[in-house]
Amino acid sequence: MAKKKAWGGRFEGGTDRFVESFTASIPYDIQLYRHDITGSIAHVRMLAKQKIVTAAEAAAIEKGLLAVLEEIAGGKVTFDLADEDVHMAVESRMTQKVGAAGGKLHTGRSRNDQVALDLRLYLRDAIDETVGLLGVLRTRLVERAEQYFGVVMPGYTHVQRAQPILFSHHLLAYHEMFTRDAERFADARRRTNVSPLGAGALAGTTFPLDRNFTARTLGMDGVCENSIDAVSDRDFALDFLHAASVTMMHLSRMAEEMVFWSSTEFGFLSLPDALCTGSSIMPQKKNPDVAELIRGKTGRVYGNLFNLMTIMKGLPLAYNRDMQEDKEPVFDSARTVRDCLIGATLLIEGMSVDEQRMRDACDDGFLTATDLADYLAKKGIPFRKAHEITGKVVRYCEAEGKRLKDLSLAELKKFSPKVGEDVRDAISLSHSVKMRNTRGGTGPDAVRKRLEALKSK
Ligand code: ARG
């Protein structure tokens, strides 16, 4: 027969073994033990302040909880399925130490508001860690953009060479994305850092709790205003899973570029040996696995978002046991986004850049065709017409096997009498980049300005 349950009063006989293991969350929610104990300490201090328990009882319970915390942290205690979940496990272990008074901890509280609190506290930490790691990655991107300032590469649309850009500008594009990601997490944190404690099972409690006191003790910004919502809401977790998904999407795009930029075909980058692995059959191989796995792990993080979205969509108010399934997707996304941020930071730190190869890639593909069209437009030809003329120039080059810069002045003049001596400079690579100094553009003045602004932050 299974262990006696804390809720066993109304039950005759034990729980079926299968049901015990099917319903238990202890194997994974034990991860919440710190947050669970932190929440319980705040709760019991409030109970004492409100004279619901005596100061001595509260002190004994707090001491007991801290002892359990140490035991778990030290790996000194293992729980089994009969312990059901982290809340039951911690409470019963504490009560073993404290005696009957331990049974007072749960006064005015339900596991429904307790678990909502634990998840909020867990996510608050996860968010802070993630925002910190995003900060490190962003700093590295700025450092690399500074280091490679002036290096020109092809910018792409449709994976076709489009216009020359500064490599720094490309790196800083990711910086912008990761900045918005950090903002998204910070926004999720605001809604997460609100205390549900005091909602009880769903309707509030008959004890004179001071909800503000508990919230303040926990460093939370406020309390949930509706007890039913407080125990039913998992939006805050969905906000986190969404922010994690968008971050992974950005990391995945960056990883994808690292994969093909480090290929022989591109050769723009090489990744350090320490971040690559070999093939068991092809001795020459050095594979960009870290980047590939960042790209690959994006799938599970998206999946976790849809997992919880789906769990929640059909649930009537208030708490339903389905909601126990919220934890594994949250834990998995928190861990995955953390690991991928660490991996991406190592890649950015470790990559070396082949500046020559990047510049050479600008030579083919008519990257300055837009500049020729702009040149003609500046000479008074309407842009649409200038575009058409330039298109013909490109067709001519293709037929002759020439690059734009191989064309003589005489050849160019045949396309338009407006072409003058200054055309050579206008369609040169460096000129093309140099001229794009609109705010947010790839011109060195514009990029320098952004770089300085980011460095001063
Ligand atoms: N382990 C449960 C969960 O994670 C705790 C809340 C249980 N509440 C209940 N009424 N059975 O959701």
Short mmCIF file of C-alpha atoms in Angstrom, two decimals, residues 10-446:
data_model
loop_
_atom_site.label_atom_id
_atom_site.label_comp_id
_atom_site.label_asym_id
_atom_site.label_seq_id
_atom_site.Cartn_x
_atom_site.Cartn_y
_atom_site.Cartn_z
CA ARG A 10 -11.57 11.61 2.95
CA PHE A 11 -10.05 8.56 1.26
CA GLU A 12 -10.45 4.96 2.15
CA GLY A 13 -7.56 2.76 1.09
CA GLY A 14 -4.46 3.84 -0.83
CA THR A 15 -3.84 5.28 -4.28
CA ASP A 16 -3.41 2.90 -7.17
CA ARG A 17 0.30 2.52 -7.96
CA PHE A 18 -0.10 3.50 -11.57
CA VAL A 19 -2.17 6.54 -10.66
CA GLU A 20 0.40 7.56 -8.11
CA SER A 21 3.12 7.61 -10.73
CA PHE A 22 0.86 9.02 -13.45
CA THR A 23 -0.12 12.00 -11.33
CA ALA A 24 3.19 12.70 -9.61
CA SER A 25 5.17 15.77 -10.63
CA ILE A 26 7.99 15.38 -8.10
CA PRO A 27 10.47 13.95 -10.63
CA TYR A 28 10.62 17.32 -12.38
CA ASP A 29 9.05 19.93 -10.12
CA ILE A 30 11.65 19.24 -7.43
CA GLN A 31 13.60 21.87 -9.39
CA LEU A 32 11.29 24.41 -7.80
CA TYR A 33 12.38 23.61 -4.24
CA ARG A 34 14.22 26.88 -3.65
CA HIS A 35 11.34 28.94 -4.87
CA ASP A 36 8.85 26.83 -2.97
CA ILE A 37 10.76 27.31 0.27
CA THR A 38 11.26 31.04 -0.34
CA GLY A 39 7.51 31.39 -0.84
CA SER A 40 6.71 29.37 2.28
CA ILE A 41 9.04 31.45 4.43
CA ALA A 42 7.36 34.67 3.27
CA HIS A 43 3.97 33.09 3.94
CA VAL A 44 4.78 31.91 7.44
CA ARG A 45 6.32 35.25 8.41
CA MET A 46 3.09 36.88 7.34
CA LEU A 47 1.08 34.35 9.33
CA ALA A 48 3.07 35.31 12.43
CA LYS A 49 2.74 39.04 11.80
CA GLN A 50 -1.02 38.57 11.50
CA LYS A 51 -1.02 36.48 14.69
CA ILE A 52 -2.44 33.49 12.83
CA VAL A 53 0.49 31.43 14.16
CA THR A 54 2.74 32.33 17.07
CA ALA A 55 6.17 33.84 16.53
CA ALA A 56 7.71 30.69 18.00
CA GLU A 57 5.82 28.44 15.61
CA ALA A 58 6.81 30.57 12.64
CA ALA A 59 10.46 30.55 13.72
CA ALA A 60 10.42 26.76 14.07
CA ILE A 61 8.81 26.33 10.66
CA GLU A 62 11.26 28.72 9.02
CA LYS A 63 14.18 26.88 10.60
CA GLY A 64 12.75 23.58 9.43
CA LEU A 65 12.30 24.88 5.89
CA LEU A 66 15.89 26.13 5.77
CA ALA A 67 17.10 22.73 6.97
CA VAL A 68 15.14 21.05 4.16
CA LEU A 69 16.62 23.51 1.68
CA GLU A 70 20.11 22.53 2.77
CA GLU A 71 19.34 18.85 2.59
CA ILE A 72 18.01 19.09 -0.93
CA ALA A 73 20.80 21.39 -2.10
CA GLY A 74 23.34 18.97 -0.64
CA GLY A 75 21.71 16.04 -2.44
CA LYS A 76 21.08 14.44 0.96
CA VAL A 77 17.47 13.57 0.44
CA THR A 78 15.65 11.72 -2.28
CA PHE A 79 11.93 11.86 -2.70
CA ASP A 80 9.77 9.18 -4.21
CA LEU A 81 6.60 9.22 -6.26
CA ALA A 82 4.49 8.94 -3.13
CA ASP A 83 5.68 12.44 -2.24
CA GLU A 84 3.59 13.57 -5.20
CA ASP A 85 4.98 17.04 -5.80
CA VAL A 86 7.57 19.48 -4.51
CA HIS A 87 5.07 21.24 -2.27
CA MET A 88 4.04 18.05 -0.45
CA ALA A 89 7.61 16.80 -0.32
CA VAL A 90 9.03 19.95 1.26
CA GLU A 91 6.16 20.35 3.69
CA SER A 92 6.17 16.78 4.93
CA ARG A 93 9.96 16.77 5.31
CA MET A 94 9.77 20.02 7.26
CA THR A 95 6.97 18.64 9.46
CA GLN A 96 9.06 15.58 10.27
CA LYS A 97 11.67 17.94 11.72
CA VAL A 98 9.40 20.50 13.36
CA GLY A 99 6.62 18.27 14.66
CA ALA A 100 2.91 19.07 14.76
CA ALA A 101 3.44 22.85 14.47
CA GLY A 102 4.75 22.22 10.93
CA GLY A 103 1.18 21.45 9.98
CA LYS A 104 0.34 25.15 10.43
CA LEU A 105 2.40 26.30 7.46
CA HIS A 106 -0.36 25.60 4.99
CA THR A 107 -2.91 27.77 6.87
CA GLY A 108 -4.70 30.11 4.48
CA ARG A 109 -2.94 28.62 1.48
CA SER A 110 -3.66 26.08 -1.22
CA ARG A 111 -1.29 24.30 -3.52
CA ASN A 112 -3.09 26.15 -6.27
CA ASP A 113 -1.82 29.58 -5.25
CA GLN A 114 1.43 28.04 -4.02
CA VAL A 115 2.31 26.46 -7.36
CA ALA A 116 1.40 29.63 -9.24
CA LEU A 117 3.75 31.55 -6.97
CA ASP A 118 6.58 29.03 -7.35
CA LEU A 119 6.41 29.17 -11.12
CA ARG A 120 6.43 32.97 -11.06
CA LEU A 121 9.48 33.04 -8.79
CA TYR A 122 11.23 30.46 -10.97
CA LEU A 123 10.52 32.47 -14.11
CA ARG A 124 11.64 35.71 -12.53
CA ASP A 125 15.06 34.14 -11.98
CA ALA A 126 15.08 32.52 -15.42
CA ILE A 127 14.26 35.87 -17.02
CA ASP A 128 17.00 37.66 -15.11
CA GLU A 129 19.52 35.04 -16.16
CA THR A 130 18.40 35.16 -19.79
CA VAL A 131 18.50 38.95 -19.95
CA GLY A 132 22.01 38.83 -18.46
CA LEU A 133 23.18 36.34 -21.11
CA LEU A 134 21.59 38.42 -23.86
CA GLY A 135 23.57 41.36 -22.50
CA VAL A 136 26.85 39.43 -22.78
CA LEU A 137 26.07 38.37 -26.35
CA ARG A 138 25.17 41.94 -27.29
CA THR A 139 28.43 43.23 -25.83
CA ARG A 140 30.40 40.69 -27.86
CA LEU A 141 28.59 41.73 -31.03
CA VAL A 142 29.50 45.36 -30.42
CA GLU A 143 33.13 44.40 -29.77
CA ARG A 144 33.31 42.42 -33.01
CA ALA A 145 31.61 45.23 -34.95
CA GLU A 146 34.25 47.59 -33.60
CA GLN A 147 37.08 45.20 -34.42
CA TYR A 148 35.99 44.68 -38.03
CA PHE A 149 34.87 48.21 -38.70
CA GLY A 150 35.54 48.95 -42.40
CA VAL A 151 35.33 45.36 -43.66
CA VAL A 152 33.05 45.23 -46.69
CA MET A 153 30.97 42.21 -47.67
CA PRO A 154 28.02 41.53 -49.94
CA GLY A 155 24.63 42.09 -48.39
CA TYR A 156 22.02 39.62 -49.60
CA THR A 157 18.38 39.48 -50.48
CA HIS A 158 16.91 36.15 -51.64
CA VAL A 159 20.40 34.75 -50.89
CA GLN A 160 21.52 36.68 -54.00
CA ARG A 161 24.26 39.26 -53.73
CA ALA A 162 22.49 42.58 -53.46
CA GLN A 163 24.52 45.56 -52.28
CA PRO A 164 27.82 45.95 -50.48
CA ILE A 165 27.54 46.48 -46.73
CA LEU A 166 29.83 46.79 -43.77
CA PHE A 167 30.24 43.51 -41.92
CA SER A 168 29.86 45.57 -38.73
CA HIS A 169 26.45 46.69 -39.90
CA HIS A 170 25.40 43.07 -40.35
CA LEU A 171 26.59 42.17 -36.84
CA LEU A 172 24.77 45.14 -35.37
CA ALA A 173 21.55 44.01 -37.06
CA TYR A 174 21.63 41.03 -34.68
CA HIS A 175 22.39 43.38 -31.83
CA GLU A 176 19.12 45.20 -32.52
CA MET A 177 17.19 41.91 -32.47
CA PHE A 178 18.72 40.76 -29.21
CA THR A 179 17.99 44.14 -27.66
CA ARG A 180 14.30 43.75 -28.50
CA ASP A 181 14.44 40.20 -27.12
CA ALA A 182 15.76 41.52 -23.82
CA GLU A 183 12.93 44.04 -23.79
CA ARG A 184 10.41 41.28 -24.41
CA PHE A 185 11.76 39.34 -21.43
CA ALA A 186 11.71 42.46 -19.26
CA ASP A 187 8.10 43.02 -20.25
CA ALA A 188 7.24 39.41 -19.39
CA ARG A 189 8.93 39.94 -16.03
CA ARG A 190 6.61 42.83 -15.13
CA ARG A 191 3.57 40.59 -15.44
CA THR A 192 5.32 37.65 -13.79
CA ASN A 193 6.43 39.51 -10.69
CA VAL A 194 2.98 39.71 -9.10
CA SER A 195 1.92 37.58 -6.16
CA PRO A 196 -0.97 35.11 -6.38
CA LEU A 197 -0.53 34.06 -2.75
CA GLY A 198 -3.71 34.56 -0.74
CA ALA A 199 -5.94 33.40 -3.56
CA GLY A 200 -6.20 30.07 -1.77
CA ALA A 201 -7.79 27.31 -3.80
CA LEU A 202 -9.69 29.86 -5.88
CA ALA A 203 -11.87 32.04 -3.66
CA GLY A 204 -9.54 33.72 -1.17
CA THR A 205 -9.40 32.62 2.46
CA THR A 206 -11.14 33.17 5.76
CA PHE A 207 -7.87 34.07 7.50
CA PRO A 208 -6.86 37.73 7.77
CA LEU A 209 -3.86 37.45 5.45
CA ASP A 210 -1.75 40.48 4.55
CA ARG A 211 -1.16 39.81 0.89
CA ASN A 212 0.87 42.96 0.36
CA PHE A 213 3.28 41.96 3.09
CA THR A 214 3.96 38.58 1.48
CA ALA A 215 4.40 40.18 -1.93
CA ARG A 216 6.80 42.78 -0.56
CA THR A 217 8.78 40.14 1.33
CA LEU A 218 9.21 38.29 -1.96
CA GLY A 219 10.28 41.43 -3.83
CA MET A 220 7.18 41.33 -5.97
CA ASP A 221 5.61 44.43 -7.46
CA GLY A 222 2.01 43.76 -6.51
CA VAL A 223 -0.69 41.16 -5.93
CA CYS A 224 -3.10 39.46 -8.34
CA GLU A 225 -6.42 41.28 -8.00
CA ASN A 226 -8.75 38.37 -8.60
CA SER A 227 -8.36 35.10 -6.72
CA ILE A 228 -9.89 33.04 -9.54
CA ASP A 229 -7.58 34.58 -12.11
CA ALA A 230 -4.62 34.25 -9.74
CA VAL A 231 -4.79 30.45 -9.75
CA SER A 232 -5.95 30.08 -13.38
CA ASP A 233 -3.49 32.37 -15.11
CA ARG A 234 -0.49 31.01 -16.95
CA ASP A 235 -0.21 33.94 -19.38
CA PHE A 236 2.98 35.00 -17.69
CA ALA A 237 4.54 31.63 -18.56
CA LEU A 238 3.30 31.96 -22.13
CA ASP A 239 4.91 35.41 -22.32
CA PHE A 240 8.18 33.81 -21.32
CA LEU A 241 7.80 30.95 -23.79
CA HIS A 242 7.03 33.43 -26.55
CA ALA A 243 10.00 35.65 -25.71
CA ALA A 244 12.16 32.51 -25.65
CA SER A 245 10.81 31.45 -29.05
CA VAL A 246 11.56 34.78 -30.69
CA THR A 247 15.04 34.78 -29.18
CA MET A 248 15.62 31.28 -30.53
CA MET A 249 14.40 32.38 -33.94
CA HIS A 250 17.02 35.14 -33.93
CA LEU A 251 19.74 32.83 -32.65
CA SER A 252 18.77 30.29 -35.29
CA ARG A 253 19.09 32.79 -38.13
CA MET A 254 22.50 33.84 -36.89
CA ALA A 255 23.51 30.19 -36.49
CA GLU A 256 22.31 29.43 -40.01
CA GLU A 257 24.56 32.16 -41.40
CA MET A 258 27.49 30.82 -39.42
CA VAL A 259 26.89 27.37 -40.87
CA PHE A 260 26.98 28.44 -44.46
CA TRP A 261 29.44 31.29 -44.09
CA SER A 262 31.92 28.79 -42.68
CA SER A 263 31.39 26.41 -45.62
CA THR A 264 34.07 26.09 -48.30
CA GLU A 265 31.66 27.67 -50.77
CA PHE A 266 31.42 30.89 -48.78
CA GLY A 267 34.56 30.85 -46.69
CA PHE A 268 33.70 34.11 -44.94
CA LEU A 269 34.25 32.71 -41.48
CA SER A 270 36.03 29.94 -39.77
CA LEU A 271 34.98 28.57 -36.43
CA PRO A 272 37.50 27.45 -33.82
CA ASP A 273 38.21 23.73 -33.46
CA ALA A 274 36.99 23.84 -29.88
CA LEU A 275 33.49 24.61 -31.10
CA CYS A 276 33.35 22.05 -33.90
CA THR A 277 33.39 18.30 -34.15
CA GLY A 278 34.67 15.80 -36.67
CA SER A 279 33.12 13.03 -38.70
CA SER A 280 33.49 9.38 -37.78
CA ILE A 281 34.14 8.47 -41.42
CA MET A 282 35.38 11.54 -43.31
CA PRO A 283 38.73 12.56 -41.82
CA GLN A 284 38.78 16.00 -43.42
CA LYS A 285 35.54 17.17 -41.82
CA LYS A 286 35.09 19.93 -39.31
CA ASN A 287 31.43 20.43 -38.63
CA PRO A 288 29.76 23.52 -37.14
CA ASP A 289 27.68 21.47 -34.68
CA VAL A 290 27.16 24.15 -32.09
CA ALA A 291 25.58 26.44 -34.66
CA GLU A 292 23.56 23.57 -36.10
CA LEU A 293 22.25 22.56 -32.69
CA ILE A 294 21.24 26.11 -31.88
CA ARG A 295 19.26 26.07 -35.12
CA GLY A 296 17.86 22.63 -34.32
CA LYS A 297 16.87 23.34 -30.73
CA THR A 298 14.65 26.16 -31.90
CA GLY A 299 12.08 23.49 -32.72
CA ARG A 300 11.63 22.35 -29.15
CA VAL A 301 11.31 25.90 -27.87
CA TYR A 302 8.54 26.64 -30.39
CA GLY A 303 6.99 23.31 -29.43
CA ASN A 304 6.99 24.25 -25.75
CA LEU A 305 5.05 27.44 -26.52
CA PHE A 306 2.43 25.50 -28.44
CA ASN A 307 2.37 22.81 -25.82
CA LEU A 308 1.28 25.22 -23.10
CA MET A 309 -0.98 27.22 -25.42
CA THR A 310 -2.82 24.00 -26.15
CA ILE A 311 -2.97 22.89 -22.53
CA MET A 312 -4.64 26.17 -21.57
CA LYS A 313 -7.10 26.67 -24.37
CA GLY A 314 -9.93 24.47 -23.18
CA LEU A 315 -9.64 24.89 -19.44
CA PRO A 316 -12.62 26.16 -17.48
CA LEU A 317 -11.78 28.37 -14.50
CA ALA A 318 -10.12 27.92 -12.09
CA TYR A 319 -7.27 25.46 -11.41
CA ASN A 320 -7.29 22.17 -13.30
CA ARG A 321 -4.75 19.42 -12.93
CA ASP A 322 -3.89 19.81 -16.61
CA MET A 323 -1.92 22.83 -15.50
CA GLN A 324 0.67 20.63 -13.84
CA GLU A 325 1.85 20.04 -17.40
CA ASP A 326 3.00 23.68 -17.59
CA LYS A 327 6.31 22.98 -15.89
CA GLU A 328 8.29 20.78 -18.23
CA PRO A 329 7.90 23.08 -21.26
CA VAL A 330 8.88 26.05 -19.12
CA PHE A 331 11.93 24.31 -17.65
CA ASP A 332 12.98 23.02 -21.04
CA SER A 333 12.73 26.39 -22.75
CA ALA A 334 14.54 28.15 -19.92
CA ARG A 335 17.41 25.68 -20.12
CA THR A 336 17.53 25.59 -23.90
CA VAL A 337 17.54 29.33 -24.43
CA ARG A 338 20.22 29.68 -21.77
CA ASP A 339 22.47 27.05 -23.33
CA CYS A 340 21.96 28.44 -26.82
CA LEU A 341 22.85 31.95 -25.70
CA ILE A 342 26.04 30.62 -24.16
CA GLY A 343 26.82 28.69 -27.36
CA ALA A 344 26.12 31.66 -29.61
CA THR A 345 28.34 33.89 -27.49
CA LEU A 346 31.19 31.38 -27.80
CA LEU A 347 30.72 31.33 -31.58
CA ILE A 348 30.81 35.11 -31.86
CA GLU A 349 33.89 35.24 -29.63
CA GLY A 350 35.64 32.42 -31.43
CA MET A 351 34.92 33.03 -35.11
CA SER A 352 37.63 34.39 -37.36
CA VAL A 353 36.74 36.44 -40.36
CA ASP A 354 38.30 36.25 -43.83
CA GLU A 355 38.14 39.91 -44.80
CA GLN A 356 39.66 39.35 -48.23
CA ARG A 357 37.20 36.66 -49.09
CA MET A 358 34.31 38.92 -48.11
CA ARG A 359 35.63 41.76 -50.22
CA ASP A 360 36.33 39.47 -53.20
CA ALA A 361 32.76 38.24 -53.06
CA CYS A 362 31.67 41.82 -53.75
CA ASP A 363 33.49 41.82 -57.08
CA ASP A 364 31.09 39.48 -58.80
CA GLY A 365 27.35 39.92 -58.99
CA PHE A 366 26.98 43.58 -60.00
CA LEU A 367 26.65 44.72 -56.42
CA THR A 368 26.94 48.37 -57.35
CA ALA A 369 24.27 48.28 -60.06
CA THR A 370 21.96 50.29 -57.80
CA ASP A 371 24.72 52.87 -57.50
CA LEU A 372 24.91 53.19 -61.28
CA ALA A 373 21.14 53.72 -61.40
CA ASP A 374 21.39 56.28 -58.58
CA TYR A 375 24.25 57.98 -60.47
CA LEU A 376 22.12 58.35 -63.59
CA ALA A 377 19.14 59.52 -61.55
CA LYS A 378 21.30 62.19 -59.96
CA LYS A 379 22.17 63.36 -63.49
CA GLY A 380 18.49 64.05 -64.06
CA ILE A 381 17.24 60.78 -65.55
CA PRO A 382 14.05 59.61 -63.79
CA PHE A 383 14.91 56.68 -61.52
CA ARG A 384 12.68 54.20 -63.34
CA LYS A 385 14.46 54.99 -66.61
CA ALA A 386 17.86 54.89 -64.90
CA HIS A 387 16.93 51.45 -63.53
CA GLU A 388 16.12 50.21 -67.03
CA ILE A 389 19.36 51.54 -68.50
CA THR A 390 21.34 49.88 -65.73
CA GLY A 391 19.51 46.62 -66.36
CA LYS A 392 20.71 46.76 -69.94
CA VAL A 393 24.27 47.42 -68.79
CA VAL A 394 24.09 44.31 -66.60
CA ARG A 395 22.75 42.23 -69.49
CA TYR A 396 25.58 43.47 -71.67
CA CYS A 397 28.13 42.53 -68.98
CA GLU A 398 26.68 39.06 -68.69
CA ALA A 399 26.85 38.53 -72.43
CA GLU A 400 30.45 39.79 -72.54
CA GLY A 401 31.55 37.99 -69.39
CA LYS A 402 32.54 41.28 -67.76
CA ARG A 403 32.10 42.83 -64.36
CA LEU A 404 30.76 46.38 -63.97
CA LYS A 405 34.18 47.67 -63.06
CA ASP A 406 35.69 46.11 -66.24
CA LEU A 407 33.61 48.37 -68.48
CA SER A 408 35.42 51.24 -70.16
CA LEU A 409 34.01 54.74 -70.12
CA ALA A 410 33.27 54.44 -73.85
CA GLU A 411 31.29 51.25 -73.30
CA LEU A 412 29.25 52.87 -70.53
CA LYS A 413 28.61 56.02 -72.53
CA LYS A 414 26.91 53.93 -75.19
CA PHE A 415 24.08 53.32 -72.71
CA SER A 416 23.58 56.96 -71.78
CA PRO A 417 25.19 60.22 -72.84
CA LYS A 418 24.86 61.37 -69.22
CA VAL A 419 27.68 59.04 -68.18
CA GLY A 420 30.79 61.04 -67.34
CA GLU A 421 34.30 60.55 -65.92
CA ASP A 422 32.93 60.44 -62.39
CA VAL A 423 31.05 57.22 -63.04
CA ARG A 424 34.04 55.05 -62.13
CA ASP A 425 34.12 56.37 -58.61
CA ALA A 426 30.32 56.25 -58.32
CA ILE A 427 30.21 52.52 -58.98
CA SER A 428 33.23 51.60 -56.87
CA LEU A 429 32.67 49.42 -53.84
CA SER A 430 33.99 51.83 -51.29
CA HIS A 431 31.96 54.68 -52.70
CA SER A 432 28.83 52.55 -52.68
CA VAL A 433 29.17 51.85 -48.98
CA LYS A 434 30.43 55.31 -48.10
CA MET A 435 27.41 57.03 -49.59
CA ARG A 436 24.78 55.18 -47.56
CA ASN A 437 24.86 57.35 -44.49
CA THR A 438 21.15 57.75 -43.97
CA ARG A 439 20.32 57.06 -40.34
CA GLY A 440 20.36 53.28 -39.89
CA GLY A 441 22.22 52.75 -43.18
CA THR A 442 25.46 50.87 -43.81
CA GLY A 443 27.59 53.96 -44.46
CA PRO A 444 30.62 54.20 -42.16
CA ASP A 445 29.43 57.47 -40.62
CA ALA A 446 26.02 56.00 -39.82
#
